[in-house]
Amino acid sequence: MELRIPNDSEYREYLGDLSNDATLADLLRAEVTARGSCTRAAAVGRLQRALAGLVPEDTLRGRLSDLCRTLEADGDFSVSKGGFLHVSPVRAVVLDQTTHRVVSSLPTRVLGPQLPGSLQVEGTCRTHHLAPDRTDDLTLALEALGGVALTVDAWAGLERGPPADAAWMDNLAQRLQWHAESQGSLERDGALDWATLEFTDEGPRWRRRSDAPTRLWRARSPNGRWLFAWSASDQTPAGSDFVSLSDDDAARTVFAVARTEERPVQARIEHHGEERRLFIREWLPRAEYRFLAALGACEFIDRETVWSFVATRQEQVVSMLSERLGVGIKTVVAE
């Protein structure tokens, strides 16, 4: 029997609309699921080569990289040191009795048929709907998949992520007391170009030269990775003892410093009929990000993160951001 190689149009028909982020996101899920574990670069590179000639190559790698990081942030992939991606189990995040946000590395074409009800896909977000009398069917389906249903708070990990407040600032002081790193210890491969967080009329901004450093610093490492540090004085980590911060701790510290300085991070919510759109410039800590990711969809517009969700969830969103991060929120009714 002669082996026939599919042509480009047949590939496109099988793969779906490759101009759609939802299609590319599902191909990334399929790649990681098939491998079980692989580096981010390997997953993106293999898919880029597989789609060569089918998608404009000048934008493909950037799109795939951005989608991969979104899937990591959303929890569809588990991530370990060195940029390794791993399969993740099925989690059904309960939004209400009949609606769930589904998080898993399983691609939609595999996952959808195994769940009762319907699976709606928008970008990287997958929302599951079913009739109220079929909740037992969902429980059985999740058990068969080795999955679990979780509340939004439990999925986001709010109990494990402390609020960005004075207690968080005290925690940083304790880290300096117990685990301080020596000044200049990050500069063994050469001087780093440190920038500090500074408060402006437009909100917190990173500045290389500042008359009012906040002791929170960041710099690019020689390999391009961001380094974050909290220093013992107003000097950079090159001239002051410090503690290194993870990306997540640094994001939380931005909100904590803004809150304790009484210059809280600002956001706005726009009303568009029954839809609400939250605009915020600063990157959210992981727990708060996942909270919003469970409730709505995310996109990036002109350096702002824009979250879209239904009007009935506005109070829940505003309460979480103000209580946990001290965010000041302005409401605008679109014409």
Coordinates of N, CA and C in Angstrom, one line a residue, residues 30-169:
A30 N -1.2 19.7 22.9 CA -0.9 18.4 22.4 C 0.5 18.0 22.4
E31 N 1.4 19.0 22.1 CA 2.8 18.7 22.0 C 3.4 18.3 23.4
V32 N 3.0 19.1 24.4 CA 3.5 18.8 25.8 C 2.9 17.5 26.3
T33 N 1.6 17.3 26.0 CA 1.0 16.0 26.5 C 1.6 14.8 25.8
A34 N 2.0 14.9 24.6 CA 2.6 13.8 23.9 C 4.0 13.5 24.4
R35 N 4.7 14.6 24.8 CA 6.1 14.4 25.3 C 6.1 14.1 26.8
G36 N 5.1 14.5 27.5 CA 5.1 14.3 29.0 C 5.9 15.4 29.7
S37 N 7.0 15.7 29.2 CA 7.9 16.7 29.8 C 8.9 17.2 28.7
C38 N 9.0 18.5 28.6 CA 10.0 19.0 27.6 C 10.2 20.5 27.9
T39 N 11.3 21.1 27.4 CA 11.6 22.5 27.6 C 10.6 23.3 26.8
R40 N 10.4 24.5 27.3 CA 9.6 25.5 26.6 C 10.1 25.7 25.2
A41 N 11.4 25.9 25.1 CA 12.1 26.1 23.8 C 11.8 25.0 22.8
A42 N 11.9 23.7 23.3 CA 11.7 22.6 22.5 C 10.3 22.5 22.0
A43 N 9.3 22.7 22.9 CA 7.9 22.7 22.5 C 7.6 23.7 21.4
V44 N 8.1 24.9 21.6 CA 7.8 26.0 20.6 C 8.6 25.7 19.3
G45 N 9.8 25.3 19.4 CA 10.6 25.0 18.2 C 10.1 23.9 17.4
R46 N 9.6 22.8 18.0 CA 9.1 21.7 17.2 C 7.8 22.1 16.5
L47 N 6.9 22.8 17.2 CA 5.7 23.2 16.6 C 6.0 24.2 15.5
Q48 N 6.9 25.1 15.7 CA 7.3 26.1 14.6 C 7.7 25.3 13.4
R49 N 8.5 24.3 13.5 CA 9.0 23.6 12.4 C 7.9 22.8 11.7
A50 N 6.9 22.3 12.5 CA 5.8 21.5 12.0 C 4.9 22.4 11.2
L51 N 4.8 23.6 11.5 CA 3.8 24.6 10.9 C 4.5 25.4 9.8
A52 N 5.8 25.2 9.5 CA 6.5 25.9 8.5 C 5.8 25.9 7.2
G53 N 5.5 27.0 6.6 CA 4.8 27.1 5.3 C 3.3 27.2 5.4
L54 N 2.8 26.9 6.6 CA 1.4 27.0 6.8 C 1.0 28.3 7.5
V55 N 1.9 28.9 8.3 CA 1.6 30.1 9.0 C 2.8 31.1 8.7
P56 N 2.5 32.4 8.6 CA 3.7 33.4 8.4 C 4.8 33.2 9.4
E57 N 6.0 32.8 8.9 CA 7.0 32.5 9.9 C 7.6 33.6 10.6
D58 N 7.4 34.9 10.1 CA 8.0 36.0 10.8 C 7.3 36.3 12.2
T59 N 6.1 35.9 12.3 CA 5.4 36.1 13.6 C 5.1 34.8 14.4
L60 N 5.3 33.7 13.8 CA 4.9 32.4 14.4 C 5.6 32.2 15.7
R61 N 6.9 32.3 15.8 CA 7.6 31.9 17.0 C 7.2 32.8 18.1
G62 N 7.0 34.1 17.9 CA 6.6 35.0 18.9 C 5.2 34.7 19.4
R63 N 4.3 34.4 18.5 CA 2.9 34.0 18.9 C 3.0 32.7 19.8
L64 N 3.7 31.7 19.3 CA 3.8 30.5 20.1 C 4.4 30.7 21.5
S65 N 5.5 31.5 21.5 CA 6.1 31.8 22.8 C 5.2 32.5 23.8
D66 N 4.4 33.5 23.3 CA 3.5 34.2 24.1 C 2.4 33.3 24.6
L67 N 1.8 32.5 23.7 CA 0.8 31.5 24.1 C 1.3 30.5 25.1
C68 N 2.5 30.1 24.9 CA 3.0 29.1 25.8 C 3.1 29.7 27.3
R69 N 3.6 30.9 27.4 CA 3.7 31.5 28.7 C 2.3 31.8 29.3
T70 N 1.3 32.1 28.5 CA 0.0 32.3 29.0 C -0.6 31.0 29.5
L71 N -0.3 29.9 28.8 CA -0.8 28.5 29.3 C -0.1 28.2 30.6
E72 N 1.2 28.6 30.7 CA 1.9 28.3 32.0 C 1.3 29.1 33.1
A73 N 1.0 30.4 32.8 CA 0.4 31.2 33.9 C -1.0 30.8 34.2
D74 N -1.7 30.3 33.2 CA -3.1 29.8 33.5 C -3.1 28.5 34.2
G75 N -2.0 27.8 34.2 CA -2.0 26.5 34.9 C -2.2 25.3 34.0
D76 N -2.3 25.5 32.6 CA -2.5 24.3 31.7 C -1.2 23.5 31.7
F77 N 0.0 24.1 31.9 CA 1.2 23.4 32.0 C 1.8 23.6 33.4
S78 N 2.4 22.6 34.0 CA 3.2 22.7 35.2 C 4.6 23.1 34.7
V79 N 5.3 24.0 35.5 CA 6.6 24.5 35.1 C 7.6 24.2 36.2
S80 N 8.8 23.8 35.8 CA 9.9 23.6 36.8 C 11.1 24.4 36.3
K81 N 12.1 24.4 37.2 CA 13.3 25.2 36.9 C 13.9 24.9 35.6
G82 N 14.4 25.9 34.9 CA 15.0 25.6 33.6 C 14.1 25.7 32.4
G83 N 12.8 26.1 32.7 CA 11.8 26.2 31.7 C 11.3 24.9 31.2
F84 N 11.3 23.9 32.1 CA 10.7 22.6 31.7 C 9.2 22.6 31.9
L85 N 8.5 22.2 30.9 CA 7.0 22.1 31.0 C 6.6 20.6 31.2
H86 N 5.6 20.4 32.0 CA 5.1 19.1 32.3 C 3.6 19.0 32.2
V87 N 3.1 17.9 31.9 CA 1.6 17.7 31.8 C 1.0 18.0 33.2
S88 N -0.2 18.5 33.1 CA -0.9 18.8 34.3 C -2.3 18.2 34.3
P89 N -2.8 17.8 35.5 CA -4.1 17.1 35.6 C -5.3 18.0 35.2
V90 N -6.5 17.4 35.1 CA -7.7 18.1 34.8 C -8.2 18.7 36.1
R91 N -8.4 20.1 36.1 CA -9.0 20.8 37.2 C -10.2 21.5 36.6
A92 N -11.4 21.3 37.2 CA -12.6 22.0 36.9 C -12.9 23.1 38.0
V93 N -12.6 24.3 37.6 CA -12.8 25.4 38.6 C -14.2 25.9 38.6
V94 N -14.9 25.8 39.7 CA -16.3 26.0 39.8 C -16.6 27.5 39.8
L95 N -17.3 27.9 38.8 CA -17.7 29.3 38.7 C -19.2 29.5 39.2
D96 N -20.0 28.5 38.9 CA -21.3 28.4 39.5 C -21.8 26.9 39.3
Q97 N -23.0 26.6 39.6 CA -23.4 25.2 39.5 C -23.3 24.6 38.2
T98 N -23.4 25.4 37.1 CA -23.4 24.8 35.8 C -22.2 25.3 34.9
T99 N -21.3 26.0 35.5 CA -20.2 26.6 34.7 C -18.9 26.4 35.4
H100 N -17.9 25.9 34.6 CA -16.6 25.6 35.2 C -15.5 26.1 34.2
R101 N -14.4 26.6 34.7 CA -13.2 26.9 33.9 C -12.4 25.6 34.0
V102 N -12.1 25.1 32.8 CA -11.3 23.8 32.8 C -9.8 24.1 32.5
V103 N -9.0 23.6 33.3 CA -7.5 23.8 33.2 C -6.9 22.4 33.1
S104 N -6.1 22.2 32.1 CA -5.4 20.9 31.9 C -4.5 21.0 30.6
S105 N -3.5 20.2 30.6 CA -2.6 20.1 29.4 C -3.2 19.3 28.3
L106 N -4.3 18.6 28.6 CA -5.0 17.8 27.6 C -5.6 18.7 26.5
P107 N -5.3 18.4 25.2 CA -5.9 19.2 24.2 C -7.4 19.1 24.1
T108 N -8.1 20.1 23.6 CA -9.5 20.1 23.6 C -10.2 19.0 22.9
R109 N -9.6 18.6 21.8 CA -10.2 17.5 21.0 C -10.2 16.2 21.7
V110 N -9.3 16.0 22.7 CA -9.2 14.9 23.5 C -10.1 15.0 24.8
L111 N -10.1 16.2 25.4 CA -10.8 16.5 26.6 C -12.3 16.6 26.4
G112 N -12.7 17.4 25.4 CA -14.1 17.7 25.2 C -15.0 16.5 25.2
P113 N -14.7 15.4 24.4 CA -15.6 14.3 24.3 C -15.8 13.5 25.6
Q114 N -14.8 13.7 26.6 CA -14.9 13.0 27.8 C -15.6 13.7 28.9
L115 N -16.1 14.9 28.6 CA -16.8 15.7 29.6 C -18.3 15.8 29.2
P116 N -19.2 15.6 30.1 CA -20.6 15.8 29.8 C -20.9 17.3 29.6
G117 N -21.9 17.7 28.8 CA -22.1 19.1 28.5 C -21.3 19.6 27.3
S118 N -21.0 20.9 27.3 CA -20.3 21.5 26.2 C -19.0 22.2 26.7
L119 N -18.0 22.3 25.9 CA -16.8 23.0 26.2 C -16.6 24.1 25.2
Q120 N -16.7 25.3 25.8 CA -16.5 26.6 25.0 C -15.1 27.0 25.0
V121 N -14.5 27.3 23.8 CA -13.1 27.7 23.8 C -13.0 29.1 23.2
E122 N -12.2 30.0 24.0 CA -12.0 31.3 23.5 C -10.5 31.6 23.9
G123 N -9.7 31.7 22.8 CA -8.3 31.9 23.1 C -7.7 30.7 23.8
T124 N -7.0 31.0 25.0 CA -6.5 29.9 25.8 C -7.5 29.5 26.9
C125 N -8.6 30.1 26.9 CA -9.6 29.9 28.0 C -10.6 28.8 27.5
R126 N -10.9 27.8 28.4 CA -11.9 26.8 28.1 C -12.9 26.8 29.2
T127 N -14.2 27.0 28.8 CA -15.3 27.1 29.8 C -16.2 26.0 29.6
H128 N -16.6 25.2 30.6 CA -17.4 24.1 30.5 C -18.8 24.4 31.0
H129 N -19.9 24.0 30.3 CA -21.2 24.2 30.7 C -22.0 22.9 30.7
L130 N -22.8 22.7 31.7 CA -23.7 21.5 31.7 C -25.0 21.9 32.4
A131 N -26.0 21.0 32.3 CA -27.3 21.2 32.9 C -27.1 20.9 34.4
P132 N -28.0 21.6 35.3 CA -27.8 21.4 36.7 C -28.0 20.0 37.2
D133 N -28.8 19.2 36.4 CA -29.1 17.8 36.9 C -28.0 16.8 36.4
R134 N -26.8 17.4 35.9 CA -25.8 16.5 35.4 C -24.5 16.6 36.2
T135 N -24.5 17.2 37.3 CA -23.3 17.4 38.1 C -22.7 16.1 38.5
D136 N -23.5 15.1 38.8 CA -23.0 13.8 39.1 C -22.2 13.2 38.0
D137 N -22.7 13.4 36.7 CA -22.0 12.9 35.5 C -20.6 13.6 35.4
L138 N -20.6 14.9 35.8 CA -19.3 15.6 35.7 C -18.3 15.0 36.8
T139 N -18.8 14.7 37.9 CA -18.0 14.1 39.0 C -17.4 12.8 38.5
L140 N -18.2 12.0 37.9 CA -17.7 10.7 37.4 C -16.7 10.9 36.3
A141 N -16.9 11.8 35.4 CA -16.0 12.1 34.3 C -14.7 12.6 34.8
L142 N -14.7 13.4 35.8 CA -13.4 13.9 36.4 C -12.7 12.8 37.1
E143 N -13.4 12.0 37.8 CA -12.7 10.8 38.4 C -12.0 9.9 37.4
A144 N -12.7 9.7 36.3 CA -12.1 8.8 35.2 C -10.9 9.5 34.6
L145 N -10.8 10.8 34.6 CA -9.7 11.5 34.1 C -8.6 11.7 35.1
G146 N -8.9 11.3 36.4 CA -7.9 11.6 37.5 C -7.9 13.1 37.8
G147 N -9.1 13.8 37.6 CA -9.2 15.2 37.8 C -10.0 15.5 39.1
V148 N -10.2 16.8 39.3 CA -10.9 17.2 40.5 C -11.6 18.6 40.3
A149 N -12.6 18.8 41.0 CA -13.3 20.1 41.0 C -12.8 21.0 42.2
L150 N -12.6 22.3 41.9 CA -12.0 23.2 42.9 C -12.8 24.5 42.9
T151 N -12.9 25.1 44.1 CA -13.4 26.5 44.1 C -12.4 27.4 43.5
V152 N -12.8 28.6 43.1 CA -11.9 29.6 42.5 C -10.8 30.0 43.5
D153 N -11.1 30.2 44.8 CA -10.1 30.5 45.8 C -9.0 29.4 45.9
A154 N -9.5 28.2 46.0 CA -8.6 27.1 46.1 C -7.7 26.9 44.9
W155 N -8.3 27.0 43.7 CA -7.5 26.9 42.5 C -6.4 28.0 42.4
A156 N -6.8 29.2 42.8 CA -5.9 30.3 42.7 C -4.8 30.2 43.7
G157 N -5.1 29.6 44.9 CA -4.1 29.5 45.9 C -4.0 30.7 46.8
L158 N -5.2 31.4 46.9 CA -5.2 32.7 47.7 C -4.7 32.4 49.2
E159 N -5.1 31.3 49.7 CA -4.7 31.0 51.1 C -3.2 30.9 51.3
R160 N -2.5 30.4 50.2 CA -1.0 30.3 50.3 C -0.3 31.5 49.9
G161 N -1.0 32.4 49.2 CA -0.3 33.7 48.8 C -0.7 34.8 49.7
P162 N 0.2 35.3 50.5 CA -0.2 36.4 51.5 C -0.5 37.7 50.8
P163 N -1.4 38.5 51.4 CA -1.7 39.8 50.8 C -0.5 40.7 50.7
A164 N -0.5 41.7 49.8 CA 0.5 42.6 49.6 C 0.3 43.8 50.6
D165 N 0.8 43.7 51.8 CA 0.5 44.7 52.8 C 1.7 44.9 53.7
A166 N 1.5 45.5 54.9 CA 2.6 45.8 55.8 C 3.2 44.5 56.3
A167 N 2.4 43.4 56.5 CA 2.9 42.1 56.9 C 3.9 41.6 55.9
W168 N 3.6 41.8 54.6 CA 4.5 41.3 53.6 C 5.8 42.1 53.7
M169 N 5.8 43.4 54.0 CA 7.0 44.2 54.1 C 7.8 43.7 55.3

